[in-house]
């Protein structure tokens, strides 16, 4: 067995064990850490397949950004893990059925690729480089790339719109009304007759002295 083949089986075994622990770990933080280990193992497999760009993106984006944010959210929220684990094994038949369907679909798609693995490996070349990926994305798959970007933009706007809540205890104003305001609307001069209270106070104090 070659060294690269041994590394592939080692990374694959670690990734399968880590993925299993993600769904079986009782502590959410431990599950997130096992998911990080699974991502690193997948990145190692991508490196063995000479897809360096995909491996680096997997580590930087998912491990460095998504999983760190997920860990912060899990540690900041007070999650009742005991309540979440209630009736956990009751969902095992449905989860097993869905898992078997996913495995069969992946096997049906990849079976011909496994049979012709040698010819595809030679034709693939250095597909993992940034130059080759950029050429493919912006030439052959440019429409799919633009459609995916539009779908992500719509998803971001929808998430912001669904989570936006107007608070009643906050004050806000319309900037258009502030621009259209006039001087007379802001300032009004009112003439008031002068009133002196000094003489009244002295007269009142004198009357208080005269009363027995």
Short mmCIF file of N, CA and C in Angstrom, two decimals, residues 61-128:
data_model
loop_
_atom_site.label_atom_id
_atom_site.label_comp_id
_atom_site.label_asym_id
_atom_site.label_seq_id
_atom_site.Cartn_x
_atom_site.Cartn_y
_atom_site.Cartn_z
N UNK A 61 -12.87 29.10 5.72
CA UNK A 61 -14.27 29.53 5.77
C UNK A 61 -15.03 28.78 6.84
N UNK A 62 -15.02 27.45 6.77
CA UNK A 62 -15.85 26.66 7.67
C UNK A 62 -15.24 26.55 9.06
N UNK A 63 -13.96 26.23 9.13
CA UNK A 63 -13.33 26.08 10.44
C UNK A 63 -13.03 27.45 11.05
N UNK A 64 -12.50 28.36 10.26
CA UNK A 64 -12.08 29.64 10.81
C UNK A 64 -13.18 30.64 11.03
N UNK A 65 -14.31 30.51 10.35
CA UNK A 65 -15.39 31.50 10.47
C UNK A 65 -16.68 30.88 10.98
N UNK A 66 -17.21 29.91 10.24
CA UNK A 66 -18.52 29.36 10.59
C UNK A 66 -18.50 28.64 11.92
N UNK A 67 -17.52 27.77 12.11
CA UNK A 67 -17.49 26.98 13.34
C UNK A 67 -17.13 27.83 14.55
N UNK A 68 -16.27 28.83 14.37
CA UNK A 68 -15.95 29.72 15.49
C UNK A 68 -17.19 30.50 15.91
N UNK A 69 -17.95 30.99 14.92
CA UNK A 69 -19.21 31.68 15.24
C UNK A 69 -20.20 30.74 15.92
N UNK A 70 -20.28 29.50 15.45
CA UNK A 70 -21.18 28.53 16.06
C UNK A 70 -20.78 28.24 17.50
N UNK A 71 -19.48 28.13 17.75
CA UNK A 71 -19.02 27.89 19.12
C UNK A 71 -19.36 29.06 20.03
N UNK A 72 -19.18 30.28 19.54
CA UNK A 72 -19.53 31.45 20.35
C UNK A 72 -21.02 31.46 20.67
N UNK A 73 -21.86 31.14 19.69
CA UNK A 73 -23.30 31.13 19.91
C UNK A 73 -23.67 30.04 20.91
N UNK A 74 -23.08 28.86 20.79
CA UNK A 74 -23.40 27.76 21.70
C UNK A 74 -22.97 28.09 23.11
N UNK A 75 -21.79 28.70 23.26
CA UNK A 75 -21.30 29.00 24.61
C UNK A 75 -22.02 30.19 25.23
N UNK A 76 -22.54 31.12 24.42
CA UNK A 76 -23.25 32.28 24.96
C UNK A 76 -24.69 31.95 25.35
N UNK A 77 -25.32 31.02 24.62
CA UNK A 77 -26.70 30.67 24.91
C UNK A 77 -26.76 29.61 26.00
N UNK A 78 -27.76 29.71 26.82
CA UNK A 78 -27.98 28.72 27.88
C UNK A 78 -28.89 27.63 27.32
N UNK A 79 -28.28 26.62 26.71
CA UNK A 79 -29.04 25.56 26.05
C UNK A 79 -29.26 24.41 27.02
N UNK A 80 -30.49 24.00 27.14
CA UNK A 80 -30.84 22.85 27.97
C UNK A 80 -30.63 21.59 27.15
N UNK A 81 -29.46 20.98 27.30
CA UNK A 81 -29.14 19.81 26.49
C UNK A 81 -29.99 18.61 26.87
N UNK A 82 -30.40 18.53 28.11
CA UNK A 82 -31.23 17.41 28.51
C UNK A 82 -32.58 17.41 27.83
N UNK A 83 -33.15 18.60 27.68
CA UNK A 83 -34.45 18.69 26.99
C UNK A 83 -34.31 18.41 25.51
N UNK A 84 -33.18 18.81 24.93
CA UNK A 84 -32.97 18.54 23.51
C UNK A 84 -32.79 17.06 23.22
N UNK A 85 -32.27 16.34 24.20
CA UNK A 85 -32.01 14.91 24.00
C UNK A 85 -33.21 14.03 24.31
N UNK A 86 -34.33 14.63 24.67
CA UNK A 86 -35.51 13.82 24.97
C UNK A 86 -36.01 13.15 23.69
N UNK A 87 -36.35 11.87 23.81
CA UNK A 87 -36.85 11.06 22.69
C UNK A 87 -35.88 11.05 21.52
N UNK A 88 -34.58 11.02 21.85
CA UNK A 88 -33.56 11.04 20.80
C UNK A 88 -33.59 9.77 19.96
N UNK A 89 -33.71 8.62 20.64
CA UNK A 89 -33.68 7.35 19.92
C UNK A 89 -34.98 7.07 19.18
N UNK A 90 -36.02 7.80 19.46
CA UNK A 90 -37.27 7.58 18.74
C UNK A 90 -37.17 8.02 17.28
N UNK A 91 -36.24 8.93 17.00
CA UNK A 91 -36.05 9.38 15.62
C UNK A 91 -35.04 8.52 14.86
N UNK A 92 -34.50 7.48 15.49
CA UNK A 92 -33.48 6.66 14.84
C UNK A 92 -34.00 5.95 13.59
N UNK A 93 -35.20 5.37 13.57
CA UNK A 93 -35.66 4.71 12.32
C UNK A 93 -35.77 5.68 11.14
N UNK A 94 -36.34 6.85 11.38
CA UNK A 94 -36.47 7.83 10.29
C UNK A 94 -35.10 8.31 9.84
N UNK A 95 -34.21 8.58 10.80
CA UNK A 95 -32.87 9.04 10.43
C UNK A 95 -32.11 7.96 9.67
N UNK A 96 -32.25 6.72 10.07
CA UNK A 96 -31.59 5.62 9.35
C UNK A 96 -32.13 5.48 7.93
N UNK A 97 -33.44 5.62 7.77
CA UNK A 97 -34.04 5.53 6.44
C UNK A 97 -33.53 6.64 5.53
N UNK A 98 -33.49 7.87 6.05
CA UNK A 98 -32.98 8.99 5.25
C UNK A 98 -31.50 8.80 4.93
N UNK A 99 -30.72 8.31 5.90
CA UNK A 99 -29.30 8.07 5.65
C UNK A 99 -29.06 7.02 4.59
N UNK A 100 -29.84 5.96 4.59
CA UNK A 100 -29.70 4.91 3.56
C UNK A 100 -30.04 5.46 2.18
N UNK A 101 -31.08 6.29 2.10
CA UNK A 101 -31.45 6.89 0.81
C UNK A 101 -30.32 7.78 0.29
N UNK A 102 -29.72 8.58 1.17
CA UNK A 102 -28.63 9.46 0.76
C UNK A 102 -27.43 8.65 0.27
N UNK A 103 -27.11 7.57 0.98
CA UNK A 103 -25.98 6.73 0.57
C UNK A 103 -26.24 6.08 -0.78
N UNK A 104 -27.45 5.61 -1.02
CA UNK A 104 -27.78 4.99 -2.30
C UNK A 104 -27.73 6.02 -3.44
N UNK A 105 -28.19 7.22 -3.18
CA UNK A 105 -28.12 8.26 -4.22
C UNK A 105 -26.67 8.60 -4.57
N UNK A 106 -25.84 8.75 -3.54
CA UNK A 106 -24.43 9.06 -3.80
C UNK A 106 -23.74 7.91 -4.52
N UNK A 107 -24.07 6.67 -4.14
CA UNK A 107 -23.47 5.51 -4.82
C UNK A 107 -23.90 5.43 -6.28
N UNK A 108 -25.19 5.76 -6.55
CA UNK A 108 -25.66 5.73 -7.94
C UNK A 108 -24.97 6.77 -8.80
N UNK A 109 -24.67 7.94 -8.21
CA UNK A 109 -24.02 9.00 -8.98
C UNK A 109 -22.54 8.72 -9.17
N UNK A 110 -21.88 8.18 -8.15
CA UNK A 110 -20.42 8.02 -8.18
C UNK A 110 -19.97 6.66 -8.66
N UNK A 111 -20.87 5.75 -8.94
CA UNK A 111 -20.45 4.38 -9.29
C UNK A 111 -19.65 4.37 -10.59
N UNK A 112 -20.13 5.08 -11.60
CA UNK A 112 -19.40 5.11 -12.87
C UNK A 112 -18.07 5.84 -12.72
N UNK A 113 -18.05 6.84 -11.83
CA UNK A 113 -16.78 7.55 -11.61
C UNK A 113 -15.75 6.64 -10.95
N UNK A 114 -16.20 5.78 -10.05
CA UNK A 114 -15.27 4.83 -9.42
C UNK A 114 -14.75 3.82 -10.44
N UNK A 115 -15.59 3.42 -11.40
CA UNK A 115 -15.16 2.44 -12.39
C UNK A 115 -14.13 3.03 -13.35
N UNK A 116 -14.26 4.31 -13.68
CA UNK A 116 -13.33 4.96 -14.60
C UNK A 116 -12.47 5.97 -13.87
N UNK A 117 -11.96 5.59 -12.71
CA UNK A 117 -11.21 6.53 -11.86
C UNK A 117 -9.87 6.89 -12.48
N UNK A 118 -9.20 5.95 -13.10
CA UNK A 118 -7.86 6.20 -13.64
C UNK A 118 -7.89 7.21 -14.78
N UNK A 119 -8.84 7.06 -15.71
CA UNK A 119 -8.91 7.98 -16.84
C UNK A 119 -9.31 9.38 -16.39
N UNK A 120 -10.18 9.48 -15.41
CA UNK A 120 -10.59 10.79 -14.93
C UNK A 120 -9.47 11.48 -14.17
N UNK A 121 -8.68 10.72 -13.44
CA UNK A 121 -7.58 11.33 -12.69
C UNK A 121 -6.55 11.95 -13.62
N UNK A 122 -6.33 11.31 -14.80
CA UNK A 122 -5.37 11.86 -15.74
C UNK A 122 -5.94 13.10 -16.43
N UNK A 123 -7.23 13.08 -16.73
CA UNK A 123 -7.84 14.20 -17.45
C UNK A 123 -8.09 15.40 -16.54
N UNK A 124 -8.15 15.17 -15.24
CA UNK A 124 -8.48 16.26 -14.33
C UNK A 124 -7.38 17.30 -14.27
N UNK A 125 -6.12 16.85 -14.21
CA UNK A 125 -5.02 17.78 -14.15
C UNK A 125 -4.98 18.52 -12.83
N UNK A 126 -4.56 19.77 -12.90
CA UNK A 126 -4.46 20.60 -11.70
C UNK A 126 -5.74 21.41 -11.53
N UNK A 127 -6.84 20.71 -11.33
CA UNK A 127 -8.14 21.37 -11.23
C UNK A 127 -8.30 22.08 -9.90
N UNK A 128 -7.45 21.76 -8.93
CA UNK A 128 -7.59 22.38 -7.62
C UNK A 128 -6.96 23.74 -7.49
#
